[in-house]
Tab-separated table of C-alpha atoms in Angstrom:
chain	number	residue	atom	x	y	z
A	59	UNK	CA	-63.270	-2.231	-62.867
A	60	UNK	CA	-60.864	0.692	-62.796
A	61	UNK	CA	-57.922	0.970	-65.223
A	62	UNK	CA	-54.558	0.067	-63.762
A	63	UNK	CA	-53.122	3.498	-64.552
A	64	UNK	CA	-54.969	6.806	-64.407
A	65	UNK	CA	-53.499	10.007	-65.842
A	66	UNK	CA	-54.618	12.808	-63.573
A	67	UNK	CA	-54.643	16.469	-64.519
A	68	UNK	CA	-53.197	18.674	-61.752
A	69	UNK	CA	-55.920	20.456	-59.807
A	70	UNK	CA	-56.767	23.909	-61.150
A	71	UNK	CA	-56.888	26.934	-58.920
A	72	UNK	CA	-60.592	27.483	-58.245
A	73	UNK	CA	-62.492	30.740	-58.067
A	74	UNK	CA	-62.744	32.355	-54.653
A	75	UNK	CA	-66.513	31.878	-54.572
A	76	UNK	CA	-66.169	28.195	-53.659
A	77	UNK	CA	-63.670	25.985	-51.762
A	78	UNK	CA	-60.947	23.841	-53.281
A	79	UNK	CA	-62.240	20.538	-54.690
A	80	UNK	CA	-60.052	18.481	-52.348
A	81	UNK	CA	-61.442	20.373	-49.345
A	82	UNK	CA	-65.020	19.717	-50.503
A	83	UNK	CA	-64.258	16.014	-50.969
A	84	UNK	CA	-62.615	15.734	-47.531
A	85	UNK	CA	-65.613	17.274	-45.770
A	86	UNK	CA	-67.996	15.154	-47.810
A	87	UNK	CA	-66.092	11.967	-46.980
A	88	UNK	CA	-66.220	12.738	-43.249
A	89	UNK	CA	-69.999	13.144	-43.471
A	90	UNK	CA	-70.475	9.935	-45.462
A	91	UNK	CA	-68.188	8.032	-43.044
A	92	UNK	CA	-70.323	9.304	-40.115
A	93	UNK	CA	-67.371	11.165	-38.575
A	94	UNK	CA	-69.684	14.023	-37.684
A	95	UNK	CA	-67.302	15.861	-35.343
A	96	UNK	CA	-64.670	16.113	-38.069
A	97	UNK	CA	-67.300	17.011	-40.660
A	98	UNK	CA	-68.635	19.811	-38.466
A	99	UNK	CA	-65.141	21.279	-38.003
A	100	UNK	CA	-64.517	21.190	-41.760
A	101	UNK	CA	-67.837	22.794	-42.655
A	102	UNK	CA	-67.273	25.474	-40.005
A	103	UNK	CA	-64.026	26.406	-41.719
A	104	UNK	CA	-65.648	26.162	-45.154
A	105	UNK	CA	-68.516	28.496	-44.246
A	106	UNK	CA	-66.195	30.981	-42.567
A	107	UNK	CA	-64.040	31.187	-45.690
A	108	UNK	CA	-66.838	30.920	-48.260
A	109	UNK	CA	-70.028	32.276	-46.662
A	110	UNK	CA	-71.932	32.384	-49.967
A	111	UNK	CA	-71.210	28.748	-50.884
A	112	UNK	CA	-74.699	27.240	-50.504
A	113	UNK	CA	-73.709	23.515	-50.307
A	114	UNK	CA	-71.585	24.338	-47.257
A	115	UNK	CA	-74.663	25.547	-45.362
A	116	UNK	CA	-76.792	22.633	-46.627
A	117	UNK	CA	-74.245	20.010	-45.584
A	118	UNK	CA	-73.536	21.589	-42.200
A	119	UNK	CA	-77.287	21.500	-41.603
A	120	UNK	CA	-77.182	17.759	-42.315
A	121	UNK	CA	-74.297	17.309	-39.854
A	122	UNK	CA	-76.133	19.243	-37.140
A	123	UNK	CA	-79.192	17.053	-37.664
A	124	UNK	CA	-77.038	13.957	-37.203
A	125	UNK	CA	-75.635	15.439	-33.983
A	126	UNK	CA	-79.130	16.169	-32.656
A	127	UNK	CA	-78.674	19.956	-32.944
A	128	UNK	CA	-81.956	20.710	-34.694
A	129	UNK	CA	-81.992	24.443	-33.907
A	130	UNK	CA	-78.524	24.904	-35.443
A	131	UNK	CA	-79.571	22.770	-38.404
A	132	UNK	CA	-82.587	25.010	-38.959
A	133	UNK	CA	-80.415	28.126	-38.900
A	134	UNK	CA	-78.022	26.674	-41.482
A	135	UNK	CA	-80.832	25.520	-43.759
A	136	UNK	CA	-82.597	28.865	-43.506
A	137	UNK	CA	-79.366	30.619	-44.536
A	138	UNK	CA	-79.034	28.268	-47.521
A	139	UNK	CA	-82.606	29.050	-48.592
A	140	UNK	CA	-81.924	32.765	-48.248
A	141	UNK	CA	-78.870	32.448	-50.493
A	142	UNK	CA	-80.640	30.240	-53.043
A	143	UNK	CA	-84.378	29.674	-52.627
A	144	UNK	CA	-84.376	27.410	-55.696
A	145	UNK	CA	-82.175	24.793	-54.006
A	146	UNK	CA	-84.417	21.784	-53.182
A	147	UNK	CA	-81.974	20.254	-50.701
A	148	UNK	CA	-81.948	23.470	-48.681
A	149	UNK	CA	-85.727	23.175	-48.301
A	150	UNK	CA	-85.383	19.474	-47.470
A	151	UNK	CA	-82.922	20.145	-44.623
A	152	UNK	CA	-85.057	23.021	-43.377
A	153	UNK	CA	-88.072	20.718	-43.266
A	154	UNK	CA	-86.130	18.003	-41.428
A	155	UNK	CA	-84.977	20.547	-38.833
A	156	UNK	CA	-88.511	21.854	-38.294
A	157	UNK	CA	-89.711	18.256	-37.900
A	158	UNK	CA	-87.062	17.509	-35.257
A	159	UNK	CA	-88.150	20.653	-33.410
A	160	UNK	CA	-91.699	19.332	-33.265
A	161	UNK	CA	-93.093	21.714	-35.880
A	162	UNK	CA	-94.801	19.506	-38.494
A	163	UNK	CA	-96.772	22.289	-40.221
A	164	UNK	CA	-93.798	24.401	-41.420
A	165	UNK	CA	-91.839	21.182	-41.998
A	166	UNK	CA	-94.495	19.961	-44.428
A	167	UNK	CA	-94.411	23.275	-46.290
A	168	UNK	CA	-90.649	22.904	-46.740
A	169	UNK	CA	-90.968	19.328	-48.004
A	170	UNK	CA	-93.703	20.355	-50.443
A	171	UNK	CA	-91.491	23.166	-51.759
A	172	UNK	CA	-88.496	20.847	-52.124
A	173	UNK	CA	-90.574	18.318	-54.037
A	174	UNK	CA	-91.874	21.056	-56.328
A	175	UNK	CA	-88.380	22.356	-57.088
A	176	UNK	CA	-86.769	18.968	-57.596
A	177	UNK	CA	-89.629	17.520	-59.615
A	178	UNK	CA	-89.176	14.162	-57.871
A	179	UNK	CA	-91.744	13.668	-55.156
A	180	UNK	CA	-90.991	10.101	-54.102
A	181	UNK	CA	-88.198	10.834	-51.604
A	182	UNK	CA	-90.253	13.613	-49.980
A	183	UNK	CA	-93.439	11.582	-49.552
A	184	UNK	CA	-92.246	9.759	-46.446
A	185	UNK	CA	-91.433	13.015	-44.692
A	186	UNK	CA	-94.746	14.557	-45.741
A	187	UNK	CA	-96.563	11.473	-44.414
A	188	UNK	CA	-94.732	11.763	-41.087
A	189	UNK	CA	-95.836	15.398	-40.850
A	190	UNK	CA	-99.429	14.422	-41.604
A	191	UNK	CA	-99.265	11.792	-38.857
A	192	UNK	CA	-98.093	14.333	-36.296
A	193	UNK	CA	-100.611	16.927	-37.419
A	194	UNK	CA	-103.426	14.382	-37.128
A	195	UNK	CA	-102.190	13.293	-33.721
A	196	UNK	CA	-102.167	16.892	-32.477
A	197	UNK	CA	-105.891	17.328	-33.107
A	198	UNK	CA	-107.854	17.608	-29.839
A	199	UNK	CA	-109.729	14.410	-29.017
A	200	UNK	CA	-112.500	16.204	-27.126
A	201	UNK	CA	-114.184	18.663	-29.480
A	202	UNK	CA	-117.160	19.313	-27.184
A	203	UNK	CA	-117.681	23.094	-26.709
A	204	UNK	CA	-117.116	24.349	-23.195
A	205	UNK	CA	-120.700	25.649	-23.042
A	206	UNK	CA	-122.078	22.144	-23.709
A	207	UNK	CA	-120.140	20.507	-20.922
A	208	UNK	CA	-121.960	19.827	-17.675
A	209	UNK	CA	-121.072	21.940	-14.695
A	210	UNK	CA	-118.964	20.215	-12.101
A	211	UNK	CA	-118.394	21.053	-8.515
A	212	UNK	CA	-115.115	22.543	-7.486
A	213	UNK	CA	-112.720	19.797	-6.504
A	214	UNK	CA	-109.136	19.802	-5.223
A	215	UNK	CA	-106.552	20.042	-7.977
A	216	UNK	CA	-105.447	16.595	-9.119
A	217	UNK	CA	-101.828	15.672	-8.426
A	218	UNK	CA	-99.362	15.893	-11.298
A	219	UNK	CA	-99.127	12.564	-13.107
A	220	UNK	CA	-95.845	11.074	-14.241
A	221	UNK	CA	-95.601	11.742	-18.013
A	222	UNK	CA	-96.217	8.692	-20.187
A	223	UNK	CA	-94.583	9.172	-23.546
A	224	UNK	CA	-95.363	7.189	-26.646
A	225	UNK	CA	-92.553	5.162	-28.098
A	226	UNK	CA	-92.015	3.455	-31.441
A	227	UNK	CA	-89.326	1.473	-33.215
A	228	UNK	CA	-88.119	0.432	-36.645
A	229	UNK	CA	-85.313	-1.732	-37.917
A	230	UNK	CA	-82.951	-2.777	-40.671
A	231	UNK	CA	-80.930	-5.984	-40.810
A	232	UNK	CA	-78.101	-4.304	-38.894
A	233	UNK	CA	-79.805	-1.845	-36.528
A	234	UNK	CA	-82.876	-1.268	-34.386
A	235	UNK	CA	-83.912	2.323	-33.656
A	236	UNK	CA	-86.060	3.109	-30.618
A	237	UNK	CA	-87.744	6.518	-30.359
A	238	UNK	CA	-89.340	7.923	-27.210
A	239	UNK	CA	-91.570	10.792	-28.364
A	240	UNK	CA	-90.733	13.190	-25.554
A	241	UNK	CA	-90.408	16.844	-26.529
A	242	UNK	CA	-87.847	19.341	-25.240
A	243	UNK	CA	-86.100	16.960	-22.878
A	244	UNK	CA	-83.101	18.447	-21.111
A	245	UNK	CA	-80.159	16.075	-21.767
A	246	UNK	CA	-79.301	16.353	-18.083
A	247	UNK	CA	-82.707	14.853	-17.226
A	248	UNK	CA	-82.341	11.783	-19.425
A	249	UNK	CA	-80.403	8.607	-18.696
A	250	UNK	CA	-79.996	5.836	-21.267
A	251	UNK	CA	-78.474	2.511	-20.260
A	252	UNK	CA	-77.702	-0.048	-22.974
A	253	UNK	CA	-76.771	-3.644	-22.164
A	254	UNK	CA	-76.315	-6.555	-24.541
A	255	UNK	CA	-79.936	-7.684	-24.064
A	256	UNK	CA	-81.626	-4.696	-22.460
A	257	UNK	CA	-82.187	-0.971	-22.891
A	258	UNK	CA	-83.517	1.419	-20.258
A	259	UNK	CA	-84.560	5.028	-20.890
A	260	UNK	CA	-85.207	7.196	-17.832
A	261	UNK	CA	-86.534	10.761	-18.089
A	262	UNK	CA	-86.814	12.889	-14.981
A	263	UNK	CA	-89.478	15.569	-14.567
A	264	UNK	CA	-89.106	18.406	-12.044
A	265	UNK	CA	-92.841	18.269	-11.343
A	266	UNK	CA	-92.610	14.665	-10.113
A	267	UNK	CA	-88.976	14.251	-9.029
A	268	UNK	CA	-89.694	11.039	-7.122
A	269	UNK	CA	-91.461	9.278	-10.003
A	270	UNK	CA	-89.531	9.524	-13.300
A	271	UNK	CA	-90.650	8.061	-16.617
A	272	UNK	CA	-88.909	4.717	-17.189
A	273	UNK	CA	-88.987	2.566	-20.313
A	274	UNK	CA	-87.259	-0.745	-19.588
A	275	UNK	CA	-87.159	-3.232	-22.468
A	276	UNK	CA	-85.793	-6.773	-22.421
A	277	UNK	CA	-84.628	-6.932	-26.046
A	278	UNK	CA	-85.677	-9.509	-28.618
A	279	UNK	CA	-82.049	-10.119	-29.637
A	280	UNK	CA	-78.510	-9.263	-28.651
A	281	UNK	CA	-76.919	-5.864	-29.384
A	282	UNK	CA	-73.379	-4.439	-29.250
A	283	UNK	CA	-73.484	-1.665	-26.604
A	284	UNK	CA	-70.188	-0.063	-27.714
A	285	UNK	CA	-71.540	0.406	-31.253
A	286	UNK	CA	-74.898	1.858	-30.194
A	287	UNK	CA	-75.675	5.579	-30.425
A	288	UNK	CA	-78.069	7.898	-28.631
A	289	UNK	CA	-79.359	11.399	-29.308
A	290	UNK	CA	-81.710	13.755	-27.511
A	291	UNK	CA	-83.524	16.151	-29.832
A	292	UNK	CA	-86.304	18.680	-29.425
A	293	UNK	CA	-88.981	16.201	-30.507
A	294	UNK	CA	-87.707	12.829	-29.299
A	295	UNK	CA	-85.099	10.724	-27.533
A	296	UNK	CA	-83.497	8.286	-29.986
A	297	UNK	CA	-81.553	5.098	-29.279
A	298	UNK	CA	-79.887	3.409	-32.285
A	299	UNK	CA	-78.944	-0.155	-31.391
A	300	UNK	CA	-76.388	-2.175	-33.358
A	301	UNK	CA	-77.515	-5.794	-33.689
A	302	UNK	CA	-75.022	-8.487	-32.742
A	303	UNK	CA	-76.247	-10.556	-35.700
A	304	UNK	CA	-77.776	-9.396	-38.983
A	305	UNK	CA	-81.402	-10.589	-38.805
A	306	UNK	CA	-84.945	-9.276	-38.721
A	307	UNK	CA	-86.446	-9.137	-35.237
A	308	UNK	CA	-90.029	-10.224	-34.677
A	309	UNK	CA	-90.469	-7.408	-32.153
A	310	UNK	CA	-88.271	-5.148	-30.074
A	311	UNK	CA	-89.004	-7.064	-26.854
A	312	UNK	CA	-88.158	-10.674	-26.059
A	313	UNK	CA	-90.820	-13.346	-26.281
A	314	UNK	CA	-92.848	-11.519	-28.933
A	315	UNK	CA	-92.194	-13.888	-31.855
A	316	UNK	CA	-89.584	-15.838	-33.805
A	317	UNK	CA	-86.675	-14.319	-35.695
A	318	UNK	CA	-87.160	-13.688	-39.380
A	319	UNK	CA	-86.315	-16.718	-41.469
A	320	UNK	CA	-86.740	-19.254	-38.638
A	321	UNK	CA	-88.481	-22.466	-39.657
A	322	UNK	CA	-91.334	-24.204	-37.917
A	323	UNK	CA	-92.739	-27.726	-38.066
A	324	UNK	CA	-94.659	-26.934	-41.246
A	325	UNK	CA	-93.076	-27.489	-44.646
A	326	UNK	CA	-92.605	-23.805	-45.441
A	327	UNK	CA	-90.342	-21.338	-43.611
A	328	UNK	CA	-92.182	-19.035	-41.255
A	329	UNK	CA	-92.853	-15.636	-42.777
A	330	UNK	CA	-91.034	-12.673	-41.292
A	331	UNK	CA	-93.238	-10.911	-38.720
A	332	UNK	CA	-94.120	-7.340	-39.719
A	333	UNK	CA	-91.910	-4.513	-38.504
A	334	UNK	CA	-94.109	-2.365	-36.309
A	335	UNK	CA	-93.908	0.324	-33.625
A	336	UNK	CA	-93.946	-0.952	-30.047
A	337	UNK	CA	-96.849	1.375	-29.223
A	338	UNK	CA	-99.929	0.036	-31.085
A	339	UNK	CA	-101.723	3.353	-30.691
A	340	UNK	CA	-99.086	5.174	-32.704
A	341	UNK	CA	-100.180	6.390	-36.124
A	342	UNK	CA	-97.392	4.480	-37.808
A	343	UNK	CA	-98.871	1.208	-36.538
A	344	UNK	CA	-102.137	1.913	-38.357
A	345	UNK	CA	-100.532	2.053	-41.808
A	346	UNK	CA	-100.854	-0.922	-44.132
A	347	UNK	CA	-97.308	-0.603	-45.397
A	348	UNK	CA	-94.021	-0.432	-43.509
A	349	UNK	CA	-91.570	2.336	-44.244
A	350	UNK	CA	-87.969	1.241	-44.722
A	351	UNK	CA	-86.360	3.975	-42.614
A	352	UNK	CA	-82.861	2.551	-43.059
A	353	UNK	CA	-83.265	2.733	-46.844
A	354	UNK	CA	-84.457	6.332	-46.528
A	355	UNK	CA	-81.423	7.315	-44.464
A	356	UNK	CA	-79.065	5.673	-46.952
A	357	UNK	CA	-80.764	7.494	-49.829
A	358	UNK	CA	-80.289	10.830	-48.093
A	359	UNK	CA	-76.624	10.055	-47.428
A	360	UNK	CA	-76.139	8.937	-51.034
A	361	UNK	CA	-77.381	12.373	-52.126
A	362	UNK	CA	-74.277	13.848	-50.522
A	363	UNK	CA	-72.060	11.600	-52.684
A	364	UNK	CA	-74.044	12.281	-55.851
A	365	UNK	CA	-73.642	16.050	-55.490
A	366	UNK	CA	-69.899	15.880	-56.106
A	367	UNK	CA	-68.833	17.063	-59.547
A	368	UNK	CA	-65.604	17.665	-61.458
A	369	UNK	CA	-62.415	17.595	-59.387
A	370	UNK	CA	-64.367	16.925	-56.176
A	371	UNK	CA	-65.914	13.785	-57.666
A	372	UNK	CA	-62.501	12.662	-58.965
A	373	UNK	CA	-60.886	13.149	-55.556
A	374	UNK	CA	-63.716	11.243	-53.875
A	375	UNK	CA	-63.297	8.366	-56.332
A	376	UNK	CA	-59.535	8.140	-55.696
A	377	UNK	CA	-60.094	8.257	-51.933
A	378	UNK	CA	-62.617	5.427	-52.152
A	379	UNK	CA	-60.252	3.307	-54.260
A	380	UNK	CA	-57.422	3.892	-51.755
A	381	UNK	CA	-59.645	3.178	-48.770
A	382	UNK	CA	-60.789	-0.194	-50.150
A	383	UNK	CA	-57.429	-1.231	-51.636
A	384	UNK	CA	-54.947	-3.781	-50.297
A	385	UNK	CA	-51.462	-2.814	-49.109
A	386	UNK	CA	-49.780	-3.508	-52.465
A	387	UNK	CA	-52.257	-1.333	-54.367
A	388	UNK	CA	-51.787	1.511	-51.879
A	389	UNK	CA	-48.013	1.333	-52.322
A	390	UNK	CA	-48.476	1.595	-56.080
A	391	UNK	CA	-50.778	4.585	-55.745
A	392	UNK	CA	-48.457	6.441	-53.351
A	393	UNK	CA	-45.284	5.748	-55.372
A	394	UNK	CA	-46.745	6.631	-58.769
A	395	UNK	CA	-48.415	9.809	-57.545
A	396	UNK	CA	-45.336	11.124	-55.703
A	397	UNK	CA	-42.756	10.263	-58.389
A	398	UNK	CA	-44.871	11.697	-61.232
A	399	UNK	CA	-45.597	14.981	-59.380
A	400	UNK	CA	-49.284	14.139	-59.259
A	401	UNK	CA	-49.759	13.416	-62.968
A	402	UNK	CA	-50.048	9.606	-62.730
A	403	UNK	CA	-51.994	7.447	-60.292
A	404	UNK	CA	-51.487	3.703	-60.755
A	405	UNK	CA	-52.870	0.716	-58.858
A	406	UNK	CA	-50.564	-1.839	-60.528
A	407	UNK	CA	-47.546	-2.545	-58.294
A	408	UNK	CA	-46.090	-5.060	-60.751
A	409	UNK	CA	-45.489	-2.201	-63.221
A	410	UNK	CA	-44.846	0.683	-60.835
A	411	UNK	CA	-42.494	-1.255	-58.535
A	412	UNK	CA	-39.977	-1.908	-61.325
A	413	UNK	CA	-38.872	1.662	-62.051
A	414	UNK	CA	-39.438	5.307	-61.305
A	415	UNK	CA	-42.727	6.694	-62.614
A	416	UNK	CA	-42.167	9.456	-65.147
A	417	UNK	CA	-44.113	12.698	-65.244
A	418	UNK	CA	-46.920	12.579	-67.817
A	419	UNK	CA	-48.317	16.082	-68.311
A	420	UNK	CA	-51.735	16.472	-69.946
A	421	UNK	CA	-51.920	16.825	-73.736
A	422	UNK	CA	-50.751	20.253	-74.849
A	423	UNK	CA	-48.777	20.911	-71.637
A	424	UNK	CA	-45.052	20.606	-70.938
A	425	UNK	CA	-43.397	19.442	-67.736
A	426	UNK	CA	-40.784	21.821	-66.339
A	427	UNK	CA	-38.334	21.503	-63.438
A	428	UNK	CA	-38.093	24.425	-61.063
A	429	UNK	CA	-35.022	25.101	-58.944
A	430	UNK	CA	-35.514	26.530	-55.472
């Protein structure tokens, strides 16, 4: 655990080439806490004041990806690469942005470069595999040369068919994510309705205004509509559903199997059904292993925490302690920090509540009182 009293050195004035450590920690905390609107505002200010600070561009790219703004994310990542082409995370974000824009070839190149620079390939392999899947799926199914095809008589032009998009899904214990693989959908043309046991995705097409694409799913389990999120990107429409209860679903639709961990009449518990995409023709359904997408997302978010160093890491640690503390501990932290002019931070109210906390300057320094 943490010591009951922490002696904290006052924050040093930092060089103009990078932001104050507390500012970095505040922006980072907003991103980790999924407060993307606040994070975007903070990184906007950070980049405006420190345009050569590479992590600012990298992190704003991550925020834009979370907000479904892939084109903006690509611009930020490209700027980061231009400033420092040896930064693996800049290449990672650039690849993720290209992927969201439906460009798997340049995305794969970025992921390969990031893996080369970082020397750790494992966390890039999933993204590279996703690119390979898309690239394989984009190959033409009919490779017969035009000259070898039989001549056909001229016939009236066939009517425009309603688009039928592929869809897939994956899950964690807490969430189910549904993806409709529709490219370049205008947000104004998409309607997503989420009920406690049902989700409906409707995509209008100007070519067939009277016959929109509709995906209507009666869900396997209950969800919490207020806690669900949606995003419309260049490569897909995404619906992230918050489960009402933490459990593995046998499928995304009702009636497709038992919940994970349910027991049957046999002596052993029933095995958890495999997590699979709803569309069996999707490439992901043909793989022998199942990718833990929730784990991947958490690993990427943890990278943001791990990048903090020095004063920024210290500030983040104190903020986390305060956030998870009870009321008595918070009172101790506030009182000790204010009374000691920022030189002492204590979590022990039994000690701090008895008397005023004295200033404890770092070794070799002397506390002085200034009159205004």
